[in-house]
Short mmCIF file of C-alpha atoms and ligand atoms in Angstrom, two decimals:
data_model
loop_
_atom_site.label_atom_id
_atom_site.label_comp_id
_atom_site.label_asym_id
_atom_site.label_seq_id
_atom_site.Cartn_x
_atom_site.Cartn_y
_atom_site.Cartn_z
CA MET A 273 -52.42 -125.85 43.35
CA TRP A 274 -53.88 -123.10 41.18
CA ARG A 275 -53.56 -123.13 37.41
CA THR A 276 -54.59 -120.95 34.50
CA TRP A 277 -57.34 -121.73 31.97
CA SER A 278 -54.75 -122.44 29.29
CA GLY A 279 -52.56 -124.56 31.57
CA THR A 280 -49.54 -122.35 30.86
CA GLN A 281 -49.03 -121.33 34.51
CA GLU A 282 -49.33 -122.98 37.90
CA ALA A 283 -49.06 -121.60 41.40
CA ARG A 284 -48.41 -123.37 44.69
CA PRO A 285 -49.30 -120.68 47.18
CA ARG A 286 -48.50 -121.02 50.89
CA ARG A 287 -52.19 -120.50 51.54
CA ILE A 288 -55.41 -119.40 49.87
CA ALA A 289 -57.89 -116.96 51.38
CA ALA A 290 -61.22 -115.66 50.08
CA PRO A 291 -61.77 -112.33 51.84
CA SER A 292 -65.36 -111.12 51.73
CA GLY A 293 -64.86 -107.37 51.87
CA THR A 294 -62.31 -104.57 51.82
CA ALA A 295 -61.54 -104.84 55.55
CA ALA A 296 -60.90 -108.58 55.18
CA VAL A 297 -58.53 -107.93 52.25
CA ALA A 298 -56.66 -105.34 54.33
CA ALA A 299 -56.38 -107.80 57.22
CA ALA A 300 -55.08 -110.52 54.86
CA VAL A 301 -52.44 -108.17 53.44
CA ARG A 302 -51.31 -107.13 56.94
CA ALA A 303 -51.15 -110.74 58.11
CA ALA A 304 -49.08 -111.72 55.07
CA ALA A 305 -46.71 -108.82 55.74
CA GLU A 306 -46.21 -109.95 59.33
CA GLU A 307 -45.23 -113.40 58.06
CA GLY A 308 -43.02 -111.97 55.32
CA LEU A 309 -45.20 -113.52 52.60
CA ARG A 310 -46.05 -112.03 49.22
CA VAL A 311 -49.69 -111.55 48.19
CA ARG A 312 -51.71 -111.59 45.00
CA MET A 313 -55.37 -111.57 44.22
CA VAL A 314 -56.22 -113.65 41.18
CA GLY A 315 -59.10 -113.22 38.78
CA SER A 316 -60.51 -116.09 36.70
CA GLY A 317 -57.07 -117.35 35.66
CA HIS A 318 -57.53 -116.36 32.03
CA SER A 319 -54.11 -114.77 31.59
CA PHE A 320 -51.52 -116.80 29.72
CA THR A 321 -48.60 -115.08 31.45
CA GLY A 322 -47.64 -115.63 35.07
CA ALA A 323 -49.25 -112.30 36.04
CA ALA A 324 -51.40 -113.82 38.78
CA VAL A 325 -49.02 -116.49 40.08
CA THR A 326 -47.86 -116.33 43.70
CA ASP A 327 -45.80 -118.42 46.10
CA GLY A 328 -47.26 -116.57 49.10
CA VAL A 329 -50.88 -115.78 49.89
CA LEU A 330 -53.30 -116.22 47.02
CA LEU A 331 -56.44 -114.15 47.47
CA SER A 332 -59.41 -115.63 45.66
CA PRO A 333 -61.90 -113.08 44.30
CA THR A 334 -65.05 -115.10 45.03
CA GLY A 335 -66.00 -113.19 48.19
CA LEU A 336 -65.79 -109.81 46.44
CA ALA A 337 -68.39 -110.11 43.71
CA ARG A 338 -71.23 -107.71 44.47
CA LEU A 339 -72.58 -104.69 42.67
CA ARG A 340 -72.08 -101.87 45.17
CA GLY A 341 -74.15 -99.18 43.57
CA VAL A 342 -75.36 -97.30 40.53
CA ASP A 343 -75.01 -93.53 40.13
CA ALA A 344 -77.54 -92.82 37.40
CA GLU A 345 -76.72 -89.12 37.25
CA ALA A 346 -72.99 -89.69 36.83
CA GLY A 347 -73.56 -92.66 34.52
CA THR A 348 -71.33 -94.94 36.61
CA VAL A 349 -71.55 -98.19 38.54
CA THR A 350 -69.32 -99.42 41.34
CA VAL A 351 -68.58 -103.13 41.45
CA GLU A 352 -66.46 -105.28 43.66
CA ALA A 353 -63.26 -106.42 42.02
CA GLY A 354 -64.10 -110.10 41.73
CA MET A 355 -67.43 -109.79 39.96
CA PRO A 356 -67.25 -111.76 36.70
CA LEU A 357 -67.95 -109.53 33.70
CA CYS A 358 -70.78 -111.86 32.60
CA ASP A 359 -72.57 -111.23 35.92
CA LEU A 360 -71.89 -107.52 35.62
CA ASN A 361 -73.41 -107.52 32.13
CA GLU A 362 -76.61 -109.14 33.43
CA GLU A 363 -76.82 -106.74 36.40
CA LEU A 364 -76.37 -103.77 34.06
CA HIS A 365 -78.87 -105.10 31.53
CA ALA A 366 -81.51 -105.51 34.25
CA ARG A 367 -81.06 -101.79 35.00
CA GLY A 368 -81.12 -100.66 31.36
CA LEU A 369 -77.35 -100.08 31.28
CA ALA A 370 -74.31 -101.52 29.48
CA LEU A 371 -70.54 -101.26 29.10
CA ALA A 372 -69.59 -99.33 25.98
CA ASN A 373 -67.10 -101.95 24.79
CA MET A 374 -65.55 -105.22 25.88
CA GLY A 375 -63.47 -108.20 24.75
CA ASP A 376 -64.39 -111.57 23.22
CA ILE A 377 -65.29 -113.37 26.41
CA ALA A 378 -66.90 -112.28 29.66
CA VAL A 379 -65.76 -114.83 32.22
CA GLN A 380 -62.90 -112.69 33.55
CA THR A 381 -63.37 -110.82 36.80
CA ALA A 382 -63.76 -107.05 36.51
CA ALA A 383 -60.41 -106.35 38.19
CA GLY A 384 -58.57 -109.22 36.49
CA ALA A 385 -59.63 -107.99 33.07
CA VAL A 386 -58.84 -104.33 33.77
CA GLN A 387 -55.46 -105.03 35.38
CA THR A 388 -53.93 -106.53 32.22
CA GLY A 389 -55.52 -104.05 29.81
CA THR A 390 -58.22 -106.31 28.34
CA HIS A 391 -59.73 -104.77 25.23
CA GLY A 392 -62.09 -105.47 22.38
CA THR A 393 -62.29 -103.52 19.16
CA GLY A 394 -63.77 -100.08 18.63
CA ARG A 395 -63.54 -96.88 16.66
CA ASP A 396 -64.50 -94.55 19.49
CA CYS A 397 -64.12 -96.51 22.70
CA GLY A 398 -61.03 -98.35 23.89
CA GLY A 399 -60.28 -101.08 26.40
CA LEU A 400 -61.92 -101.74 29.75
CA ALA A 401 -59.38 -99.69 31.75
CA GLU A 402 -60.40 -96.62 29.80
CA GLN A 403 -63.93 -97.10 31.13
CA VAL A 404 -62.70 -97.12 34.75
CA VAL A 405 -63.20 -93.76 36.51
CA GLY A 406 -62.36 -94.75 40.08
CA MET A 407 -60.76 -97.54 42.09
CA GLU A 408 -60.57 -98.66 45.68
CA LEU A 409 -57.26 -100.32 46.54
CA VAL A 410 -55.69 -101.98 49.53
CA LEU A 411 -52.03 -100.96 49.58
CA ALA A 412 -49.06 -102.96 50.87
CA ASP A 413 -49.31 -101.42 54.36
CA GLY A 414 -52.94 -102.50 54.63
CA SER A 415 -54.33 -98.98 54.13
CA VAL A 416 -57.37 -98.43 51.90
CA VAL A 417 -57.17 -95.74 49.21
CA GLU A 418 -59.73 -94.42 46.77
CA CYS A 419 -58.28 -92.98 43.60
CA SER A 420 -59.56 -91.29 40.47
CA ALA A 421 -58.50 -88.58 38.01
CA ASP A 422 -58.98 -85.98 40.81
CA ARG A 423 -57.84 -87.94 43.83
CA GLU A 424 -54.47 -89.72 44.09
CA SER A 425 -54.33 -89.24 40.34
CA ALA A 426 -50.81 -90.66 39.80
CA LEU A 427 -51.80 -93.85 41.62
CA PHE A 428 -54.98 -94.00 39.54
CA GLU A 429 -53.14 -93.63 36.23
CA ALA A 430 -50.47 -96.17 37.17
CA ALA A 431 -52.74 -98.75 38.78
CA ARG A 432 -55.58 -98.84 36.25
CA VAL A 433 -53.61 -101.27 34.09
CA GLY A 434 -51.47 -102.19 37.07
CA LEU A 435 -51.02 -105.99 37.00
CA GLY A 436 -51.85 -106.02 40.69
CA ALA A 437 -48.45 -104.45 41.35
CA PHE A 438 -49.80 -101.35 43.11
CA GLY A 439 -52.29 -102.93 45.47
CA VAL A 440 -55.24 -105.26 45.69
CA VAL A 441 -58.14 -103.69 43.84
CA THR A 442 -61.26 -104.13 45.96
CA ALA A 443 -63.74 -102.11 43.88
CA LEU A 444 -63.95 -100.39 40.51
CA THR A 445 -66.17 -97.55 39.36
CA LEU A 446 -66.95 -97.88 35.67
CA ARG A 447 -68.53 -95.51 33.19
CA VAL A 448 -71.67 -97.08 31.70
CA GLU A 449 -74.19 -96.17 29.03
CA PRO A 450 -77.88 -96.73 28.45
CA ALA A 451 -78.29 -100.30 27.19
CA PHE A 452 -77.97 -100.51 23.41
CA LEU A 453 -78.43 -102.96 20.57
CA LEU A 454 -75.69 -103.99 18.16
CA ARG A 455 -76.30 -105.15 14.64
CA ALA A 456 -73.66 -107.76 13.87
CA ARG A 457 -72.64 -108.47 10.30
CA GLU A 458 -70.16 -111.29 9.82
CA GLU A 459 -68.87 -111.84 6.33
CA PRO A 460 -65.99 -113.74 4.72
CA MET A 461 -63.62 -111.45 2.78
CA ARG A 462 -60.24 -111.85 1.06
CA LEU A 463 -57.37 -110.47 3.12
CA GLU A 464 -56.31 -108.19 0.24
CA GLU A 465 -59.75 -106.67 0.13
CA VAL A 466 -59.80 -106.13 3.91
CA LEU A 467 -56.46 -104.33 3.75
CA GLU A 468 -57.46 -102.23 0.75
CA ARG A 469 -60.71 -101.16 2.41
CA LEU A 470 -59.34 -100.96 5.94
CA PRO A 471 -59.56 -97.17 6.46
CA GLN A 472 -63.16 -97.23 5.28
CA LEU A 473 -64.10 -100.38 7.24
CA ARG A 474 -62.67 -98.82 10.40
CA ALA A 475 -64.25 -95.43 9.83
CA GLU A 476 -67.71 -96.68 8.93
CA ASN A 477 -68.18 -99.18 11.73
CA ASP A 478 -68.44 -98.75 15.49
CA HIS A 479 -66.58 -102.02 16.00
CA PHE A 480 -64.62 -103.68 13.20
CA GLU A 481 -62.37 -106.73 13.43
CA PHE A 482 -61.28 -109.66 11.31
CA PHE A 483 -59.99 -113.20 11.68
CA TRP A 484 -57.39 -114.28 9.12
CA PHE A 485 -57.05 -118.00 8.42
CA PRO A 486 -53.30 -118.78 8.32
CA HIS A 487 -51.94 -120.33 5.11
CA THR A 488 -54.89 -118.84 3.19
CA GLY A 489 -55.79 -115.40 1.88
CA ARG A 490 -59.19 -115.62 3.55
CA THR A 491 -60.69 -113.84 6.53
CA ASN A 492 -63.95 -113.57 8.37
CA THR A 493 -64.86 -109.94 9.07
CA LYS A 494 -67.09 -108.70 11.88
CA ARG A 495 -68.87 -105.36 11.85
CA ASN A 496 -70.90 -104.40 14.90
CA ASN A 497 -72.91 -101.21 14.79
CA ARG A 498 -75.32 -99.54 17.17
CA VAL A 499 -78.93 -99.56 15.95
CA GLN A 500 -82.28 -98.53 17.39
CA GLY A 501 -83.84 -101.91 16.73
CA PRO A 502 -85.79 -104.03 16.53
CA ALA A 503 -83.75 -106.82 18.12
CA GLU A 504 -83.38 -109.78 15.76
CA PRO A 505 -81.30 -112.26 17.70
CA LEU A 506 -80.11 -115.50 16.16
CA SER A 507 -82.60 -118.28 16.62
CA PRO A 508 -81.62 -120.63 19.47
CA LEU A 509 -80.85 -123.30 16.86
CA ARG A 510 -78.61 -121.05 14.72
CA SER A 511 -76.93 -119.65 17.81
CA TRP A 512 -76.17 -123.17 19.09
CA LEU A 513 -75.12 -124.35 15.62
CA ASP A 514 -72.71 -121.44 14.97
CA ASP A 515 -71.42 -120.42 18.36
CA GLU A 516 -71.47 -123.70 20.22
CA PHE A 517 -71.40 -126.55 17.71
CA LEU A 518 -69.28 -125.10 14.85
CA SER A 519 -67.13 -122.67 16.87
CA ASN A 520 -66.47 -125.06 19.73
CA THR A 521 -67.39 -128.72 19.13
CA VAL A 522 -66.46 -128.94 15.43
CA PHE A 523 -63.54 -126.52 15.84
CA GLU A 524 -62.16 -128.72 18.65
CA GLY A 525 -62.37 -131.78 16.35
CA VAL A 526 -60.75 -129.90 13.48
CA ASN A 527 -57.90 -128.81 15.74
CA ARG A 528 -57.37 -132.33 17.03
CA LEU A 529 -57.14 -133.53 13.46
CA GLY A 530 -54.60 -130.79 12.71
CA ARG A 531 -52.57 -131.74 15.77
CA ARG A 532 -52.43 -135.36 14.55
CA VAL A 533 -51.72 -134.45 10.92
CA PRO A 534 -50.08 -130.98 10.87
CA ALA A 535 -49.39 -131.22 7.13
CA ALA A 536 -53.16 -131.14 6.56
CA ILE A 537 -53.65 -127.80 8.37
CA PRO A 538 -53.42 -125.50 5.33
CA ALA A 539 -56.08 -127.58 3.54
CA ILE A 540 -58.21 -127.70 6.69
CA ASN A 541 -57.98 -123.90 6.97
CA GLN A 542 -59.14 -123.51 3.37
CA VAL A 543 -62.18 -125.64 4.14
CA SER A 544 -62.86 -123.87 7.47
CA ALA A 545 -62.66 -120.44 5.85
CA ARG A 546 -65.01 -121.50 3.04
CA ALA A 547 -67.44 -123.16 5.45
CA LEU A 548 -68.30 -119.78 6.94
CA SER A 549 -71.30 -118.04 5.53
CA ALA A 550 -72.33 -114.44 6.09
CA ARG A 551 -74.80 -113.79 8.89
CA THR A 552 -76.51 -110.76 10.35
CA TYR A 553 -78.32 -110.41 13.64
CA THR A 554 -79.20 -107.74 16.19
CA ASP A 555 -78.96 -108.29 19.91
CA ALA A 556 -78.12 -106.68 23.26
CA SER A 557 -74.54 -105.34 23.04
CA TYR A 558 -72.96 -107.71 25.54
CA ARG A 559 -74.40 -110.76 23.76
CA VAL A 560 -72.79 -109.59 20.53
CA PHE A 561 -69.40 -108.63 22.00
CA ALA A 562 -68.70 -111.86 23.88
CA SER A 563 -69.21 -115.55 23.12
CA PRO A 564 -68.14 -118.86 24.69
CA ARG A 565 -64.60 -120.05 23.93
CA ARG A 566 -64.21 -123.65 24.97
CA VAL A 567 -61.42 -124.81 22.67
CA ARG A 568 -58.23 -124.40 24.71
CA PHE A 569 -55.27 -122.59 23.18
CA VAL A 570 -52.21 -120.51 23.99
CA GLU A 571 -51.97 -116.96 22.74
CA THR A 572 -49.68 -114.03 22.14
CA GLU A 573 -50.95 -110.58 21.23
CA TYR A 574 -49.21 -107.33 20.44
CA ALA A 575 -50.46 -103.78 20.11
CA VAL A 576 -48.79 -102.07 17.14
CA PRO A 577 -49.28 -98.56 15.76
CA ALA A 578 -52.32 -98.89 13.47
CA GLU A 579 -50.41 -97.58 10.45
CA ALA A 580 -47.87 -100.43 10.83
CA LEU A 581 -50.53 -103.15 10.43
CA PRO A 582 -50.21 -103.88 6.66
CA GLU A 583 -46.44 -104.37 6.92
CA VAL A 584 -46.79 -106.46 10.10
CA LEU A 585 -49.31 -108.76 8.36
CA ALA A 586 -47.09 -108.99 5.28
CA GLN A 587 -44.19 -110.13 7.49
CA ILE A 588 -46.42 -112.66 9.27
CA ARG A 589 -47.52 -113.97 5.89
CA ARG A 590 -43.85 -114.53 5.04
CA ILE A 591 -43.37 -116.48 8.26
CA LEU A 592 -46.42 -118.62 7.51
CA ASP A 593 -45.38 -119.13 3.88
CA SER A 594 -41.95 -120.37 5.02
CA GLY A 595 -43.57 -123.71 5.89
CA ARG A 596 -41.83 -123.79 9.28
CA HIS A 597 -45.15 -123.69 11.17
CA ARG A 598 -48.59 -125.17 10.67
CA ILE A 599 -51.15 -122.95 12.37
CA GLY A 600 -54.81 -123.93 12.56
CA PHE A 601 -56.15 -121.02 14.63
CA PRO A 602 -57.17 -117.77 12.94
CA ILE A 603 -55.13 -114.62 13.61
CA GLU A 604 -57.40 -111.99 15.16
CA VAL A 605 -56.98 -108.30 14.29
CA ARG A 606 -58.70 -105.56 16.30
CA PHE A 607 -58.40 -101.81 16.76
CA THR A 608 -58.77 -99.21 19.49
CA PRO A 609 -58.24 -95.47 19.61
CA ALA A 610 -55.36 -94.00 21.63
CA ASP A 611 -55.96 -93.76 25.38
CA ARG A 612 -54.25 -92.02 28.31
CA VAL A 613 -53.87 -94.93 30.76
CA TRP A 614 -50.14 -95.02 31.55
CA LEU A 615 -49.52 -98.76 31.12
CA SER A 616 -52.25 -99.39 28.57
CA THR A 617 -51.02 -101.00 25.36
CA ALA A 618 -52.91 -98.26 23.48
CA TYR A 619 -51.33 -95.41 25.43
CA GLY A 620 -50.95 -92.38 23.17
CA ARG A 621 -51.46 -94.05 19.82
CA ASP A 622 -54.11 -95.33 17.44
CA THR A 623 -53.64 -99.07 17.85
CA ALA A 624 -54.05 -102.31 15.93
CA TYR A 625 -53.96 -105.53 17.93
CA VAL A 626 -52.69 -108.73 16.31
CA ALA A 627 -53.36 -111.93 18.24
CA ALA A 628 -51.98 -115.35 17.31
CA HIS A 629 -53.29 -118.54 18.87
CA VAL A 630 -52.04 -122.12 18.85
CA TYR A 631 -54.15 -125.11 19.80
CA ARG A 632 -53.14 -126.67 23.12
CA GLY A 633 -50.50 -129.34 22.93
CA MET A 634 -49.01 -128.04 19.69
CA PRO A 635 -45.58 -126.37 19.48
CA TYR A 636 -45.80 -122.59 19.70
CA ALA A 637 -42.52 -121.19 21.10
CA ASP A 638 -40.67 -120.83 17.77
CA TYR A 639 -43.75 -119.38 16.02
CA PHE A 640 -44.38 -116.85 18.77
CA ARG A 641 -40.66 -115.92 18.83
CA GLU A 642 -40.69 -115.17 15.10
CA LEU A 643 -43.87 -113.15 15.45
CA GLU A 644 -42.45 -111.27 18.41
CA ALA A 645 -39.47 -110.14 16.32
CA VAL A 646 -41.93 -108.68 13.77
CA PHE A 647 -44.01 -106.98 16.46
CA THR A 648 -40.95 -105.61 18.22
CA ALA A 649 -39.57 -104.13 14.99
CA ALA A 650 -42.93 -102.35 14.61
CA GLU A 651 -42.64 -100.86 18.13
CA GLY A 652 -45.27 -103.27 19.41
CA ARG A 653 -46.31 -103.56 23.04
CA PRO A 654 -47.23 -107.05 24.32
CA HIS A 655 -50.59 -107.67 25.96
CA TRP A 656 -49.74 -107.98 29.67
CA GLY A 657 -51.81 -111.15 29.99
CA LYS A 658 -50.63 -112.98 26.85
CA LEU A 659 -47.37 -114.81 26.18
CA HIS A 660 -44.30 -112.72 25.38
CA THR A 661 -40.65 -112.54 26.39
CA ARG A 662 -40.11 -108.80 26.80
CA GLY A 663 -38.57 -107.40 29.96
CA ARG A 664 -38.43 -104.15 31.85
CA GLY A 665 -35.71 -102.67 29.63
CA ASP A 666 -37.80 -102.95 26.45
CA LEU A 667 -41.06 -102.06 28.13
CA SER A 668 -39.71 -98.96 29.79
CA ALA A 669 -38.76 -97.71 26.32
CA ALA A 670 -42.16 -98.69 24.88
CA TYR A 671 -44.25 -96.74 27.42
CA PRO A 672 -43.63 -92.98 27.76
CA ARG A 673 -45.01 -92.93 31.35
CA PHE A 674 -43.37 -96.19 32.49
CA GLU A 675 -40.85 -94.63 34.86
CA GLU A 676 -43.50 -92.41 36.44
CA ALA A 677 -45.60 -95.51 37.07
CA MET A 678 -42.59 -97.23 38.63
CA ALA A 679 -42.01 -94.24 40.92
CA VAL A 680 -45.58 -94.71 42.16
CA ARG A 681 -44.86 -98.42 42.70
CA ASP A 682 -41.74 -97.57 44.74
CA ARG A 683 -43.87 -95.28 46.89
CA VAL A 684 -46.81 -97.64 47.51
CA ASP A 685 -45.03 -101.01 47.57
CA PRO A 686 -41.37 -100.41 48.44
CA GLN A 687 -40.97 -103.94 49.82
CA ARG A 688 -42.63 -105.56 46.81
CA ARG A 689 -45.35 -107.24 48.83
CA PHE A 690 -47.28 -107.72 45.57
CA ALA A 691 -44.37 -108.92 43.43
CA ASN A 692 -43.95 -112.22 41.64
CA ALA A 693 -41.54 -113.56 39.03
CA TYR A 694 -43.53 -112.10 36.12
CA LEU A 695 -43.61 -108.63 37.64
CA ASP A 696 -39.88 -108.87 38.41
CA ALA A 697 -39.35 -109.50 34.69
CA VAL A 698 -41.67 -106.88 33.21
CA LEU A 699 -41.58 -104.12 35.84
CA GLY A 700 -38.29 -104.88 37.60
CA ALA A 701 -37.59 -106.33 41.04
C1 LIG B 839 -60.37 -117.53 25.97
C2 LIG B 839 -59.74 -116.19 26.28
C3 LIG B 839 -60.22 -115.07 25.61
C4 LIG B 839 -59.65 -113.81 25.87
N1 LIG B 839 -60.11 -112.72 25.18
C5 LIG B 839 -59.53 -111.51 25.37
C6 LIG B 839 -59.96 -110.37 24.64
O1 LIG B 839 -60.91 -110.42 23.86
N2 LIG B 839 -59.28 -109.21 24.84
C7 LIG B 839 -58.22 -109.11 25.69
O2 LIG B 839 -57.63 -108.04 25.80
N3 LIG B 839 -57.83 -110.17 26.42
C8 LIG B 839 -58.45 -111.36 26.29
N4 LIG B 839 -58.03 -112.43 27.03
C9 LIG B 839 -57.05 -112.20 28.09
C10 LIG B 839 -57.74 -111.89 29.42
O3 LIG B 839 -58.80 -110.98 29.26
C11 LIG B 839 -56.75 -111.27 30.40
O4 LIG B 839 -55.62 -112.07 30.57
C12 LIG B 839 -57.40 -110.99 31.77
O5 LIG B 839 -56.45 -110.36 32.59
C13 LIG B 839 -57.91 -112.24 32.46
O6 LIG B 839 -58.73 -111.87 33.53
P1 LIG B 839 -58.88 -112.81 34.80
O7 LIG B 839 -60.05 -112.36 35.59
O8 LIG B 839 -58.83 -114.22 34.41
O9 LIG B 839 -57.56 -112.39 35.63
P2 LIG B 839 -56.25 -113.25 35.96
O10 LIG B 839 -55.66 -113.71 34.70
O11 LIG B 839 -56.55 -114.24 37.01
O12 LIG B 839 -55.36 -112.07 36.57
C14 LIG B 839 -54.86 -111.06 35.74
C15 LIG B 839 -54.03 -110.08 36.56
O13 LIG B 839 -54.87 -109.27 37.35
C16 LIG B 839 -54.46 -109.33 38.69
N5 LIG B 839 -55.64 -109.20 39.53
C17 LIG B 839 -56.79 -109.91 39.48
N6 LIG B 839 -57.65 -109.44 40.41
C18 LIG B 839 -57.02 -108.43 41.03
C19 LIG B 839 -57.39 -107.56 42.09
N7 LIG B 839 -58.59 -107.62 42.68
N8 LIG B 839 -56.50 -106.64 42.49
C20 LIG B 839 -55.29 -106.55 41.92
N9 LIG B 839 -54.88 -107.34 40.93
C21 LIG B 839 -55.75 -108.27 40.49
C22 LIG B 839 -53.79 -110.69 38.82
O14 LIG B 839 -52.95 -110.77 39.95
C23 LIG B 839 -53.04 -110.72 37.52
O15 LIG B 839 -51.90 -109.94 37.61
C24 LIG B 839 -58.59 -113.69 26.81
C25 LIG B 839 -58.12 -114.82 27.48
C26 LIG B 839 -58.70 -116.07 27.21
C27 LIG B 839 -58.18 -117.28 27.94
#
């Protein structure tokens, strides 16, 4: 049995294999085809949707986790698909390199993160898929293909955020930069003030985001900006106190209390929001972007046109004010510029991401359904790895290049060797 980090999905595959190279992946795909079994490679199981679930052959990524090479002149690195991002970060750092942008955590595999369109926040640089310049894939017939903007370009554009539907990714070539420092400034701010100053906060900062505490008008803002130095990391004690003890141990306790006494959640949120104090530190980029998240939750996230954000938040506030839900987890708001990746949630538009979380074991379906109606009315696109109920009909209308991507899928996987129930729902059977 395989299950996701959040416990939302389980798989009972016919068998599990851990191929240790591209040829072994190709052999596993061919063998599955001969037996009439479906195939999926999983990442670290950090999707909330059933994207990675299979009833056939589950390919584990553990044997595909090496750095293949660095092309200093081109400013790229090639990594095997199953390398965890945290290992990639260390490998890059040791060579004086870094990813330009990334999400909140770094335990996902490189391919797993890219395949669902994992993103952070940024004024100039978008999600991980936008940083991918080449991919090696094993297709349904067991053939190995390299693709990029100049080679098999339609396959490249469709399969970059491809949910594993186009083939098993065996390696990724990513654009990298010289290692850089980020100065992080975290500061509580009223939601009204954030919204009033939003254009300026977005324009003046390399990476701006905020966390809104439901049932309150309070947020915690984060501004990360590139600086020359010197590095001034948090002391080990402060780092442990804030990022481990308060953000995980105490936050877990607070959520347990809220689960036992939901009526107390608004008051708890007021205290939590006030307990935060401003802090500033400067550290290697990847240590600022990502931090440990040990408190388990379920999540939905939608990408909406950036200009729709104030109205979307106003509608969410109405839902929270209705008293129908008691939500202890902050709502996270991030931004990315438009990109050109066909199935990326930021395709063709300046994007705001709104993510809602609910502590494990608490009811979430009605809350997420109400939020989804708001996001859908704003022409939102659901994160492929986070809970939603949209199907192919809606998604085809939401993505201008959707049908072109599906034509590529018909060409490279006509028998749906890589399908599962989730892909049947979102891409069609
Ligand atoms: C605590 C937490 C924090 C998160 N933070 C963020 C965030 O900041 N930003 C954000 O955008 N998302 C975030 N996510 C979502 C997460 O980044 C995505 O769901 C991501 O896809 C998970 O990567 P994974 O390695 O666990 O892949 P999995 O969830 O295991 O797989 C994801 C998909 O990729 C496919 N896949 C994996 N490997 C391959 C391969 N080699 N070839 C083909 N297909 C493959 C799988 O079949 C599946 O369809 C977070 C999730 C959690 C639980």
